[in-house]
PDB file of C-alpha atoms in Angstrom:
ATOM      1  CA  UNK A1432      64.725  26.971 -34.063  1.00 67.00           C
ATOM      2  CA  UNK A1433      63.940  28.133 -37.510  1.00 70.00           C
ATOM      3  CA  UNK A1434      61.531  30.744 -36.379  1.00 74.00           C
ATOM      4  CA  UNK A1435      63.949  31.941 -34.143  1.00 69.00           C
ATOM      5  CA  UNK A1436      67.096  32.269 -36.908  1.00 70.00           C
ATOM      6  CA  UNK A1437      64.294  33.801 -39.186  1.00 74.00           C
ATOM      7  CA  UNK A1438      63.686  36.184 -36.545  1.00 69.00           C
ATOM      8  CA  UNK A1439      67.065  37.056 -36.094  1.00 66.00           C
ATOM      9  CA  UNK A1440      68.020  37.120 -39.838  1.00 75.00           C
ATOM     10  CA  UNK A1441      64.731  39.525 -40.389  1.00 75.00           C
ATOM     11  CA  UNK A1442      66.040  41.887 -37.900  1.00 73.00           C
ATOM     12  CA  UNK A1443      69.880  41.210 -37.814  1.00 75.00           C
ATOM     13  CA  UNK A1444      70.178  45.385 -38.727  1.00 74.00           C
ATOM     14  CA  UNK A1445      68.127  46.787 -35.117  1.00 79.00           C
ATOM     15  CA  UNK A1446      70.411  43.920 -33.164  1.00 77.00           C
ATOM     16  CA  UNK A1447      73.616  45.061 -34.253  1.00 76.00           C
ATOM     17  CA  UNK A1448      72.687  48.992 -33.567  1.00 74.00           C
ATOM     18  CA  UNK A1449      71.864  47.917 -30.031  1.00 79.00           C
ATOM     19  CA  UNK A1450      75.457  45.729 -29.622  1.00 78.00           C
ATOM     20  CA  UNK A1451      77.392  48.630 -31.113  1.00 76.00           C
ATOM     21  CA  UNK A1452      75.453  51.451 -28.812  1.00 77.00           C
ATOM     22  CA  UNK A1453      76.045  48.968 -25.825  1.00 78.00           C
ATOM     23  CA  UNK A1454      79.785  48.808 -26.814  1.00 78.00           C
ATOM     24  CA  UNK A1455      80.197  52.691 -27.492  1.00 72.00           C
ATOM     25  CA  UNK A1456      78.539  53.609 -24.353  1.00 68.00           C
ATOM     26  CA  UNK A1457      80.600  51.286 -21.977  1.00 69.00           C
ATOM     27  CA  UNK A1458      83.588  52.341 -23.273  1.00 70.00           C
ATOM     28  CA  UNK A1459      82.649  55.867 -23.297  1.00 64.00           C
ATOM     29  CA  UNK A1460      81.955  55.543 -19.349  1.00 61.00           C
ATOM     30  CA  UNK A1461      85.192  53.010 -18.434  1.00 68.00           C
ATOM     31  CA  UNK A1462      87.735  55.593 -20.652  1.00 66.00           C
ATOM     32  CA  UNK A1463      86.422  59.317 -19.617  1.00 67.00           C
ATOM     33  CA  UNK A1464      86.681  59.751 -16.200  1.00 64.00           C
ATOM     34  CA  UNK A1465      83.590  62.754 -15.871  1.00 61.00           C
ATOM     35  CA  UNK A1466      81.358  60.506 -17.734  1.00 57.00           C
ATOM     36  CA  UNK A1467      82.527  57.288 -15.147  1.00 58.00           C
ATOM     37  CA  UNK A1468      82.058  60.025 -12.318  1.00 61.00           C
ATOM     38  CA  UNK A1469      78.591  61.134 -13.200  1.00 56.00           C
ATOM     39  CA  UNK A1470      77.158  57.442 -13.834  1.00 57.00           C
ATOM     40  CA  UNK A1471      78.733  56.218 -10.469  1.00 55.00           C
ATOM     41  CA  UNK A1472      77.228  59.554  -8.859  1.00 58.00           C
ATOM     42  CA  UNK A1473      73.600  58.644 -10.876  1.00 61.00           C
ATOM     43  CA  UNK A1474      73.881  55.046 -10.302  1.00 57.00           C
ATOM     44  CA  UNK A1475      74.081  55.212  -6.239  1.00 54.00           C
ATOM     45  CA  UNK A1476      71.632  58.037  -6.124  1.00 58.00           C
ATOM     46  CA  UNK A1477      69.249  55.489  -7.745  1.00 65.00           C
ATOM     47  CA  UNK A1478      70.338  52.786  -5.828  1.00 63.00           C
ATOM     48  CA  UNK A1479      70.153  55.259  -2.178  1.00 57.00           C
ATOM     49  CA  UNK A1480      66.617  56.169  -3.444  1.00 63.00           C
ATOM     50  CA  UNK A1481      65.626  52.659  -4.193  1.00 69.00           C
ATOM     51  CA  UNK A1482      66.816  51.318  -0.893  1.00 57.00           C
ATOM     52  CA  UNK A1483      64.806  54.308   0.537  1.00 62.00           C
ATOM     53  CA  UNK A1484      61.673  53.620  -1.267  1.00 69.00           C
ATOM     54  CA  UNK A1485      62.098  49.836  -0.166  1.00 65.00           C
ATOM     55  CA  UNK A1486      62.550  51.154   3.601  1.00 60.00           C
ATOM     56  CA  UNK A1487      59.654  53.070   3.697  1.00 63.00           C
ATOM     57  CA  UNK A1488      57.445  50.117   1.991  1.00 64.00           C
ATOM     58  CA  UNK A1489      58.730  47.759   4.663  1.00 63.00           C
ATOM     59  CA  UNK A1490      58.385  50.503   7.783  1.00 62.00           C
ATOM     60  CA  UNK A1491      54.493  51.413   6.537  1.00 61.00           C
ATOM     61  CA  UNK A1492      53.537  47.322   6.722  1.00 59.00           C
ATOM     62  CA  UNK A1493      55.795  46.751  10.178  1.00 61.00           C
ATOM     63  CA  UNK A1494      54.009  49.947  11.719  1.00 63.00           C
ATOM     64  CA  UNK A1495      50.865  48.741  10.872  1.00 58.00           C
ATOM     65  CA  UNK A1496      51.866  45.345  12.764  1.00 62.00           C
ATOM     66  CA  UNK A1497      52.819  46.934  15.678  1.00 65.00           C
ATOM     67  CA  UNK A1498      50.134  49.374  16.064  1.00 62.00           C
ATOM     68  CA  UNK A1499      48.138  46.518  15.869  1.00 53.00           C
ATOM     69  CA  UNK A1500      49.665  44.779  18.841  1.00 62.00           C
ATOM     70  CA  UNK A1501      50.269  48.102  20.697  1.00 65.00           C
ATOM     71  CA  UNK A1502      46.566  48.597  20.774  1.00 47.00           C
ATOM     72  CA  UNK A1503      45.446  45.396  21.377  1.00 51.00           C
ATOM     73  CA  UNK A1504      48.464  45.397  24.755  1.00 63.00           C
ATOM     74  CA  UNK A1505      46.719  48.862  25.720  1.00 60.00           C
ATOM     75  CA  UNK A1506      43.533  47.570  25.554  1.00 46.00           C
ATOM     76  CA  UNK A1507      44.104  44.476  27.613  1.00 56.00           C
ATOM     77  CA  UNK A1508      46.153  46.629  30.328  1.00 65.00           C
ATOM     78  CA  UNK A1509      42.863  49.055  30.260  1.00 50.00           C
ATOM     79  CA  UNK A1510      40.761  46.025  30.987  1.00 50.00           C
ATOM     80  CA  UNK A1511      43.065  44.577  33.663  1.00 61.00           C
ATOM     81  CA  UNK A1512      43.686  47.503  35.710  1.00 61.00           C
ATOM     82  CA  UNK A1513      39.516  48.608  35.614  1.00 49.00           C
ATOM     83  CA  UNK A1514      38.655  44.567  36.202  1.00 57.00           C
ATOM     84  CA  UNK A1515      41.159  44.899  39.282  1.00 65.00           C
ATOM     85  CA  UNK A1516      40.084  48.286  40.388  1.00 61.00           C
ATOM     86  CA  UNK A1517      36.211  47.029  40.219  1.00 55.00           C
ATOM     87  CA  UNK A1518      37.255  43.901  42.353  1.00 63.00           C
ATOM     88  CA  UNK A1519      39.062  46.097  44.893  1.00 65.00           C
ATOM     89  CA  UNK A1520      36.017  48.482  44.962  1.00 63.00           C
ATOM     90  CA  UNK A1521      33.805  45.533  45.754  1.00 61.00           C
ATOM     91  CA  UNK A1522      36.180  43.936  48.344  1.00 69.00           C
ATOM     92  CA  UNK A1523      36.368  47.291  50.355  1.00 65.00           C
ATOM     93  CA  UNK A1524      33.743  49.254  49.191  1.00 61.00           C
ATOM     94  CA  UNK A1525      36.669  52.157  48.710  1.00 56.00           C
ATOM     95  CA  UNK A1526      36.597  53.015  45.210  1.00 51.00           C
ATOM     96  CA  UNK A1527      38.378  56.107  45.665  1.00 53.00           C
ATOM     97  CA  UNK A1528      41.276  54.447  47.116  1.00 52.00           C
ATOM     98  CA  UNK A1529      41.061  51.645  44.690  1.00 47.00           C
ATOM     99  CA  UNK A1530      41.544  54.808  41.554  1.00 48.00           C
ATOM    100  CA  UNK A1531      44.262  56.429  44.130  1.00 53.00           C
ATOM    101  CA  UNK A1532      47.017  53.062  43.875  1.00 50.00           C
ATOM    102  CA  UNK A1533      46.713  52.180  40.199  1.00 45.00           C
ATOM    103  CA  UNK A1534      47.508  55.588  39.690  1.00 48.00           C
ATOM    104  CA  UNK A1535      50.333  55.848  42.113  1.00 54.00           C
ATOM    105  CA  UNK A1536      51.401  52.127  40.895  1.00 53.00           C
ATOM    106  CA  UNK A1537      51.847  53.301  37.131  1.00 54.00           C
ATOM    107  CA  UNK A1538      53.521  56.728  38.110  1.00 62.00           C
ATOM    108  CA  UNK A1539      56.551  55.411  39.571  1.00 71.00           C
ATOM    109  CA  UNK A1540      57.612  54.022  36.218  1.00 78.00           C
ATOM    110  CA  UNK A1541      58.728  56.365  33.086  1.00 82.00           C
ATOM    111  CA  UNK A1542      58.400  54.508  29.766  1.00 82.00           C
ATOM    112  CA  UNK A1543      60.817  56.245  27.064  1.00 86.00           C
ATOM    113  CA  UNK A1544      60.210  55.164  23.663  1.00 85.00           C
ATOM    114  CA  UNK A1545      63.014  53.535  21.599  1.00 88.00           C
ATOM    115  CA  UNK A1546      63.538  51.961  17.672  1.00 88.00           C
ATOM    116  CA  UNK A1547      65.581  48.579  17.125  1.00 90.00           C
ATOM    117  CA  UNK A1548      68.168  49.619  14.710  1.00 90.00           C
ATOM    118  CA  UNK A1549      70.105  46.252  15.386  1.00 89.00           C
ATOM    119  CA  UNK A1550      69.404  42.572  16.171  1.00 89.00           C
ATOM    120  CA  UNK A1551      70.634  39.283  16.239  1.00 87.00           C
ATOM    121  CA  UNK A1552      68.507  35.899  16.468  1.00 87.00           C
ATOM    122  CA  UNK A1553      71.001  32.919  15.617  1.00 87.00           C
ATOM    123  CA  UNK A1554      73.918  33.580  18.223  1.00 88.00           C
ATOM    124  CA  UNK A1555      73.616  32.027  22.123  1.00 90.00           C
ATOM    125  CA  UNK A1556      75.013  35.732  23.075  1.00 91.00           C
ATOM    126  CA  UNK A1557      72.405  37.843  21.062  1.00 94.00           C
ATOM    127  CA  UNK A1558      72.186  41.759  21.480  1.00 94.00           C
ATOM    128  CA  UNK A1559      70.200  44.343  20.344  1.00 94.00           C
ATOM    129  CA  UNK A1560      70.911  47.609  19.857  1.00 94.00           C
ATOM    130  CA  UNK A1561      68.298  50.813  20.122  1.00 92.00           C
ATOM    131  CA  UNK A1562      68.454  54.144  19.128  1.00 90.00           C
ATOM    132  CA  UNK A1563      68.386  55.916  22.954  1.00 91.00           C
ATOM    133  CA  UNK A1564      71.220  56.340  25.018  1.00 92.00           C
ATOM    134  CA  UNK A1565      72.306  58.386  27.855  1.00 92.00           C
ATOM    135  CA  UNK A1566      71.273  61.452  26.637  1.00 93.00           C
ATOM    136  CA  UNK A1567      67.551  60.275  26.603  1.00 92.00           C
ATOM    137  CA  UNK A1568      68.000  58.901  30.548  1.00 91.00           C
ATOM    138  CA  UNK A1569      68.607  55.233  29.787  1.00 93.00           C
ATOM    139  CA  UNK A1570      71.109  53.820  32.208  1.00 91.00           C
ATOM    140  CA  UNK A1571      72.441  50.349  32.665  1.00 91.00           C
ATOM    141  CA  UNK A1572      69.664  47.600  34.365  1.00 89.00           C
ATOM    142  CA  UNK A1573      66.690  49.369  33.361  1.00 91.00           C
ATOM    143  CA  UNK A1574      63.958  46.859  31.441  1.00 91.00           C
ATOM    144  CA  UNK A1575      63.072  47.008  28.108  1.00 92.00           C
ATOM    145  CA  UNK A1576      59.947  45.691  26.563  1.00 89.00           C
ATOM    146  CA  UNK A1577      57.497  45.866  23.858  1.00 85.00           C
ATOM    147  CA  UNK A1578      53.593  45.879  22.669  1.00 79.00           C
ATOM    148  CA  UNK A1579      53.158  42.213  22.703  1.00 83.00           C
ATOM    149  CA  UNK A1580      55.415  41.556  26.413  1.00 86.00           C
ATOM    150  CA  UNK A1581      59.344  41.596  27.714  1.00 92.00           C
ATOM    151  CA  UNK A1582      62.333  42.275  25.437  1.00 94.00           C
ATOM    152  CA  UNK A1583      65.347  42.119  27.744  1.00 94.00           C
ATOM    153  CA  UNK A1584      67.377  44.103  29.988  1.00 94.00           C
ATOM    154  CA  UNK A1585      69.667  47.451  29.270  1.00 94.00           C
ATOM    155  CA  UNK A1586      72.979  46.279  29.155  1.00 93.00           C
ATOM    156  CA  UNK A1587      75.086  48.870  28.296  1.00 92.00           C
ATOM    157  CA  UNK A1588      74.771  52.703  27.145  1.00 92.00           C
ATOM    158  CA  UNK A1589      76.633  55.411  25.171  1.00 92.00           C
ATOM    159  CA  UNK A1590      75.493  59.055  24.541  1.00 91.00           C
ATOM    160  CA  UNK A1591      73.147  58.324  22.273  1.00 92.00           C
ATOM    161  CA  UNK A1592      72.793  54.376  22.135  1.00 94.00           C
ATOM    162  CA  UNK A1593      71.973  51.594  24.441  1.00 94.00           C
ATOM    163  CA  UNK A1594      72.614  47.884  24.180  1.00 94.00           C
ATOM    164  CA  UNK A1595      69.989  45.091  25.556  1.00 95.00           C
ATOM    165  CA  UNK A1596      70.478  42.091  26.739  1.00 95.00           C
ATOM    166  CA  UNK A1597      67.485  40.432  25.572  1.00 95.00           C
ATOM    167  CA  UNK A1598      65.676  37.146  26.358  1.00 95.00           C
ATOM    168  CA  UNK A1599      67.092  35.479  23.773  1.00 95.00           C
ATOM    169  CA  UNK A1600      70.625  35.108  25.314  1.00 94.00           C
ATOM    170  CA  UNK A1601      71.695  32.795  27.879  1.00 93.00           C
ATOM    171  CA  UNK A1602      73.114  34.368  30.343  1.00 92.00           C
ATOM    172  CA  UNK A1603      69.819  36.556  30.782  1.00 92.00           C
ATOM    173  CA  UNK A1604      67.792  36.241  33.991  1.00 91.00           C
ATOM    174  CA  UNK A1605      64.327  37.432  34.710  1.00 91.00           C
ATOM    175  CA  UNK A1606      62.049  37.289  37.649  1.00 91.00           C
ATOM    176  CA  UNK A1607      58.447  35.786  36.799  1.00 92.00           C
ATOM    177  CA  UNK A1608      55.666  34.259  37.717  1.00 91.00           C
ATOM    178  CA  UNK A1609      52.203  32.755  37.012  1.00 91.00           C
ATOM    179  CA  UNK A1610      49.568  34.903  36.444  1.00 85.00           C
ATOM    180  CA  UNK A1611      46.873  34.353  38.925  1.00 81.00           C
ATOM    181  CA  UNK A1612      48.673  31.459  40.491  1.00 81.00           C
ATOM    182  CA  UNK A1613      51.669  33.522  42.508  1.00 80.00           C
ATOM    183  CA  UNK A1614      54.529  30.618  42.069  1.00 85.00           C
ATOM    184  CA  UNK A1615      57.528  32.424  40.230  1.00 85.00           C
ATOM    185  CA  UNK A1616      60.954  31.320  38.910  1.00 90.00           C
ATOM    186  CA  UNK A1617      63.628  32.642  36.732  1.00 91.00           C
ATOM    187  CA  UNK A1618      63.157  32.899  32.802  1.00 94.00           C
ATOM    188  CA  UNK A1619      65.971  31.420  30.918  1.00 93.00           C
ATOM    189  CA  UNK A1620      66.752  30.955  27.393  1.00 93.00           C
ATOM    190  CA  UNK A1621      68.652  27.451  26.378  1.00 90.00           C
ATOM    191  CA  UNK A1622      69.526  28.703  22.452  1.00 88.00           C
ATOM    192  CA  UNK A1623      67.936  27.409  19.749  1.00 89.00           C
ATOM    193  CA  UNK A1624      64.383  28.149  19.327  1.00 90.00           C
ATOM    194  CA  UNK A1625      64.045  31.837  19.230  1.00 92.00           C
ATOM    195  CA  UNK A1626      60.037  31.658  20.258  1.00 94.00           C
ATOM    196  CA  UNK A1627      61.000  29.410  22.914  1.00 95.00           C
ATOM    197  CA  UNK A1628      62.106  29.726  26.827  1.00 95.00           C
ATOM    198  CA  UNK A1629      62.199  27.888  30.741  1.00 95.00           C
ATOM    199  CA  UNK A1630      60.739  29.093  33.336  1.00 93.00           C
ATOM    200  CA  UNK A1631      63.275  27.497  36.296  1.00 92.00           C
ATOM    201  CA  UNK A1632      62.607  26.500  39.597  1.00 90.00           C
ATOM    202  CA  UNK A1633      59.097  26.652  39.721  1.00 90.00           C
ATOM    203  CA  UNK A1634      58.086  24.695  43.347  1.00 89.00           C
ATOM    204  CA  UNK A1635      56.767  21.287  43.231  1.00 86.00           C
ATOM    205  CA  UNK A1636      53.362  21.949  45.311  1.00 87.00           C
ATOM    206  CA  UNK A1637      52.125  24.838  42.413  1.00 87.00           C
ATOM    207  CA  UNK A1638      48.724  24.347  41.123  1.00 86.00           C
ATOM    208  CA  UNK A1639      48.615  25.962  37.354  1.00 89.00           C
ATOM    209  CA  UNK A1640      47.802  24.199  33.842  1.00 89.00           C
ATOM    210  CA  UNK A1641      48.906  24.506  30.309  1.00 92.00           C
ATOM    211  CA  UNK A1642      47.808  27.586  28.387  1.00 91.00           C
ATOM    212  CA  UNK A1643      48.417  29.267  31.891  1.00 91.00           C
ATOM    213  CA  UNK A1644      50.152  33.067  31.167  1.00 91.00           C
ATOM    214  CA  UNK A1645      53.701  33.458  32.557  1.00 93.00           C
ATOM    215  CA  UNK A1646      54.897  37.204  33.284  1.00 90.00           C
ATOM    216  CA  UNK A1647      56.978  39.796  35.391  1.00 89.00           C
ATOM    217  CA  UNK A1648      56.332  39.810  39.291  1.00 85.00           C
ATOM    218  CA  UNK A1649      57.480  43.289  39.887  1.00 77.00           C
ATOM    219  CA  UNK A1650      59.475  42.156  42.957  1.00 76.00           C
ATOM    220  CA  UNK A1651      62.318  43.621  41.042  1.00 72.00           C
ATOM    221  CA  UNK A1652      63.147  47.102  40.106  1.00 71.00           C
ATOM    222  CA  UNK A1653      63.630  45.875  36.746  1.00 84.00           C
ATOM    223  CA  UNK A1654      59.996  45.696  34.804  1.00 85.00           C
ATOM    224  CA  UNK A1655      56.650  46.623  37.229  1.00 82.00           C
ATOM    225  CA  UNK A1656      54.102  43.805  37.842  1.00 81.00           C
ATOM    226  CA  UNK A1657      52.229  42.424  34.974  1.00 82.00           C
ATOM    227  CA  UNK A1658      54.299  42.722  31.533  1.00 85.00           C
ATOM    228  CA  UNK A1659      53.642  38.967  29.642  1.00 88.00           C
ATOM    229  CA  UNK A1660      56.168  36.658  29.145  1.00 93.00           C
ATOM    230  CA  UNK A1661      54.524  33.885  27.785  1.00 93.00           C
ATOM    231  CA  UNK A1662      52.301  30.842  27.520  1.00 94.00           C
ATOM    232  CA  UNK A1663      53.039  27.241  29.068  1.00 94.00           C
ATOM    233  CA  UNK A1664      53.468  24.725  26.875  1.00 94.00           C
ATOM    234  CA  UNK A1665      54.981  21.884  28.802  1.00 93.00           C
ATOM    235  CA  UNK A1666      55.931  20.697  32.288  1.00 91.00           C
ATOM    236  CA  UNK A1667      59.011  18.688  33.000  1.00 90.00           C
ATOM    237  CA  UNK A1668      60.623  18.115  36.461  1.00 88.00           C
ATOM    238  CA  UNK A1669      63.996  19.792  37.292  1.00 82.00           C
ATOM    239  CA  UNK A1670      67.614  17.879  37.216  1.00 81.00           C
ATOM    240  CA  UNK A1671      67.052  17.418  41.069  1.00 80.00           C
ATOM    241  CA  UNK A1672      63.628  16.744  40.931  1.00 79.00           C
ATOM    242  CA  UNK A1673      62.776  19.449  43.478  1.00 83.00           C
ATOM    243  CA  UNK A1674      61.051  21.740  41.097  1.00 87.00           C
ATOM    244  CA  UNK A1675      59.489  22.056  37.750  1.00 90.00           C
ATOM    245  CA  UNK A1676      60.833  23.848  34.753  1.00 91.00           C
ATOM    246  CA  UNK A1677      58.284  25.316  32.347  1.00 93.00           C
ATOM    247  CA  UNK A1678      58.732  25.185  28.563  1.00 95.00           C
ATOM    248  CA  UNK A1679      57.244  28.633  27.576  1.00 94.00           C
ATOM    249  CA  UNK A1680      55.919  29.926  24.324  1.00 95.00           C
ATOM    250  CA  UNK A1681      57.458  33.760  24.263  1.00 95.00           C
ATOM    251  CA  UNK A1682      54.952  36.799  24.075  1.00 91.00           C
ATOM    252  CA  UNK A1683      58.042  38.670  21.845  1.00 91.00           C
ATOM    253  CA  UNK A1684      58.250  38.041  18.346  1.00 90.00           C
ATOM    254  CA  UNK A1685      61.792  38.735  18.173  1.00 92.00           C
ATOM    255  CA  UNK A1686      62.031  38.556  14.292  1.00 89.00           C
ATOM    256  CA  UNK A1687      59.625  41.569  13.460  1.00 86.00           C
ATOM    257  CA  UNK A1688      60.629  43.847  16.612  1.00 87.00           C
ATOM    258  CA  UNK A1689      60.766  47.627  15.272  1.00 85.00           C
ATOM    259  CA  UNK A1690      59.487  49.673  18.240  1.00 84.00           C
ATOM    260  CA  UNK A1691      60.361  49.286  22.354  1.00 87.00           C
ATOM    261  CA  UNK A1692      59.993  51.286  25.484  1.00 86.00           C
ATOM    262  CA  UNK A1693      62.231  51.517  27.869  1.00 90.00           C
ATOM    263  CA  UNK A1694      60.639  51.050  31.426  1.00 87.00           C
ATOM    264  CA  UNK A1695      62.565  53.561  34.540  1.00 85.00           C
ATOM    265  CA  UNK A1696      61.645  53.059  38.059  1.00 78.00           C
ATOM    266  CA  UNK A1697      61.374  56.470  39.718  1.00 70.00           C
ATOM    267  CA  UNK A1698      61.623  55.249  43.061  1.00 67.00           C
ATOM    268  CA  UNK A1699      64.768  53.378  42.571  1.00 63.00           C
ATOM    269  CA  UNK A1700      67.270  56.040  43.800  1.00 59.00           C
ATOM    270  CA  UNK A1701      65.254  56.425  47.218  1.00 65.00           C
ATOM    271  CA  UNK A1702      65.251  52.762  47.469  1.00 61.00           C
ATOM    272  CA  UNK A1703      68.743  51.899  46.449  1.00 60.00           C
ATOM    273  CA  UNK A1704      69.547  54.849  48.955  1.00 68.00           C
ATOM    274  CA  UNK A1705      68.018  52.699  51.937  1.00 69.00           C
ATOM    275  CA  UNK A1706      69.113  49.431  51.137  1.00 63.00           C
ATOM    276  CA  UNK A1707      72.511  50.660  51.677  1.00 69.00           C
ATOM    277  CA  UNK A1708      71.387  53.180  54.507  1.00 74.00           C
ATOM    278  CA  UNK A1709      70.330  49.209  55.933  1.00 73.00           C
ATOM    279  CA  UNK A1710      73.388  47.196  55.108  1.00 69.00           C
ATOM    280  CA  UNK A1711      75.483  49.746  56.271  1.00 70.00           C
ATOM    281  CA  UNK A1712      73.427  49.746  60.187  1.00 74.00           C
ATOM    282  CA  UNK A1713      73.631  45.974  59.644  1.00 73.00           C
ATOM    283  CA  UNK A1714      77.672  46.195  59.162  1.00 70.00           C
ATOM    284  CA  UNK A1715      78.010  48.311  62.652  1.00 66.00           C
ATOM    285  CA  UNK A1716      76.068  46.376  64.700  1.00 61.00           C
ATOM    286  CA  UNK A1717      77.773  43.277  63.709  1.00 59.00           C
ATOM    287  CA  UNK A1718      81.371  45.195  64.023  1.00 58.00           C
ATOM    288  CA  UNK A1719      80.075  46.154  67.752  1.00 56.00           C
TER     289      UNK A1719
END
């Protein structure tokens, strides 16, 4: 304590100068209203290029993240579709054909790149919101996904923004099944948990094991065959006791997601026109 008064006694002159300039330039900011003007203008130019600074920081460490995962997802697609291709080849002996449907298989879909620019984790009803709307081709229905597996499901659109219904809200539904096994179900989100989800409704005579890989079935429109969901964790038996539920460990992390793709089914206009070109023959034979 003495050291510190002696400190303050030695150099009692330099502390007051600093009070007094403290004092004269406060009150010549708060009473002179172009002085007040230019430090508010300074001070949030600072704080704008701060914020900036910080954004870019944080963008160059999440980029490097997901260009991680993106290549790692390319990689194992690359692997999956020449694996199946050499299977095919040695199953028919037609390689030719074997090239000729993976490459009409991945042409019916369009992928259209998108950023999350807004996303909630802690609600039962969470929605994200991406930077593509209308304007870019995203409609309503179309699925959305990322490098590491499936995001969620368009929702709704304006001209330049689109809203997704992701996994992570309870009222979402998506087809699924287990890879290599062919039982699907129905992924569902409970709340809670946002690394967590049920597979429903998966059939009591299905032969699978923990650690088995849960994704899309591409019966659906929706996302093509193939895009991860997840990895079992558990097995419990439904309400009814007629199926099994699977507790699934998602693919998504949904707290770091930066960059999506849309995914647009080319062929769904030509199909959507027969199905009704069908229920339509169906509803005049049944009139006659």
């Amino acid at each position: 304590m003495r050291n510190l008064l002696d400190f303050l006694t030695k150099h009692s002159h330099w502390i007051l100068f600093a009070v007094l300039e403290l004092i004269s330039v406060v009150l010549l900011f708060q009473y002179n209203s172009y002085q007040g003007s230019v430090w508010v203008t300074s001070a949030n130019a600072m704080t704008g290029k701060i914020y900036e600074w910080d954004s870019a920081v944080e963008s160059f460490f999440s980029l490097t993240k997901i260009n991680e995962s993106l290549t790692l997802r390319n990689f194992y697609l690359e692997r999956q579709v020449s694996q199946l291709s050499r299977l095919y080849a040695e199953a028919t002996g037609d390689t030719v054909a074997a090239k000729r449907e993976d490459m009409e298989t991945l042409s019916r879909y369009r992928l259209t790149p998108a950023k999350v620019i807004g996303c909630t984790l802690d609600r039962d009803d969470n929605l994200i919101t991406i930077d593509k709307g209308r304007a870019d081709g995203i409609a309503t229905d179309m699925g959305v996904a990322c490098g590491l597996g499936v995001v969620g499901v368009v929702y709704m659109t304006s001209e330049h923004y689109s809203i997704v219904l992701p996994v992570l809200n309870v009222r979402s539904r998506i087809s699924c099944t287990i890879r290599k096994r062919g039982y699907f179900g129905y992924l569902r989100w409970s709340g809670g948990d946002p690394t967590i989800a049920y597979v429903e409704d998966i059939p009591r005579h299905a032969h699978f094991k923990l650690g088995d890989w849960v994704e899309t079935n591409g019966y659906s429109s929706i996302f093509p065959q193939g895009v991860p969901v997840g990895k079992i964790l558990q097995v419990y038996n439904s309400r009814d006791g007629l199926s099994y539920r699977l507790k699934i460990q998602l693919a998504t992390d949904f707290g770091r997601l930066r960059d999506v793709y849309v995914i647009s089914d080319r062929t769904i206009a030509e199909r959507s026109r027969l199905m009704e070109a069908a229920r339509d023959s169906l509803q005049g034979k049944t009139r006659k």
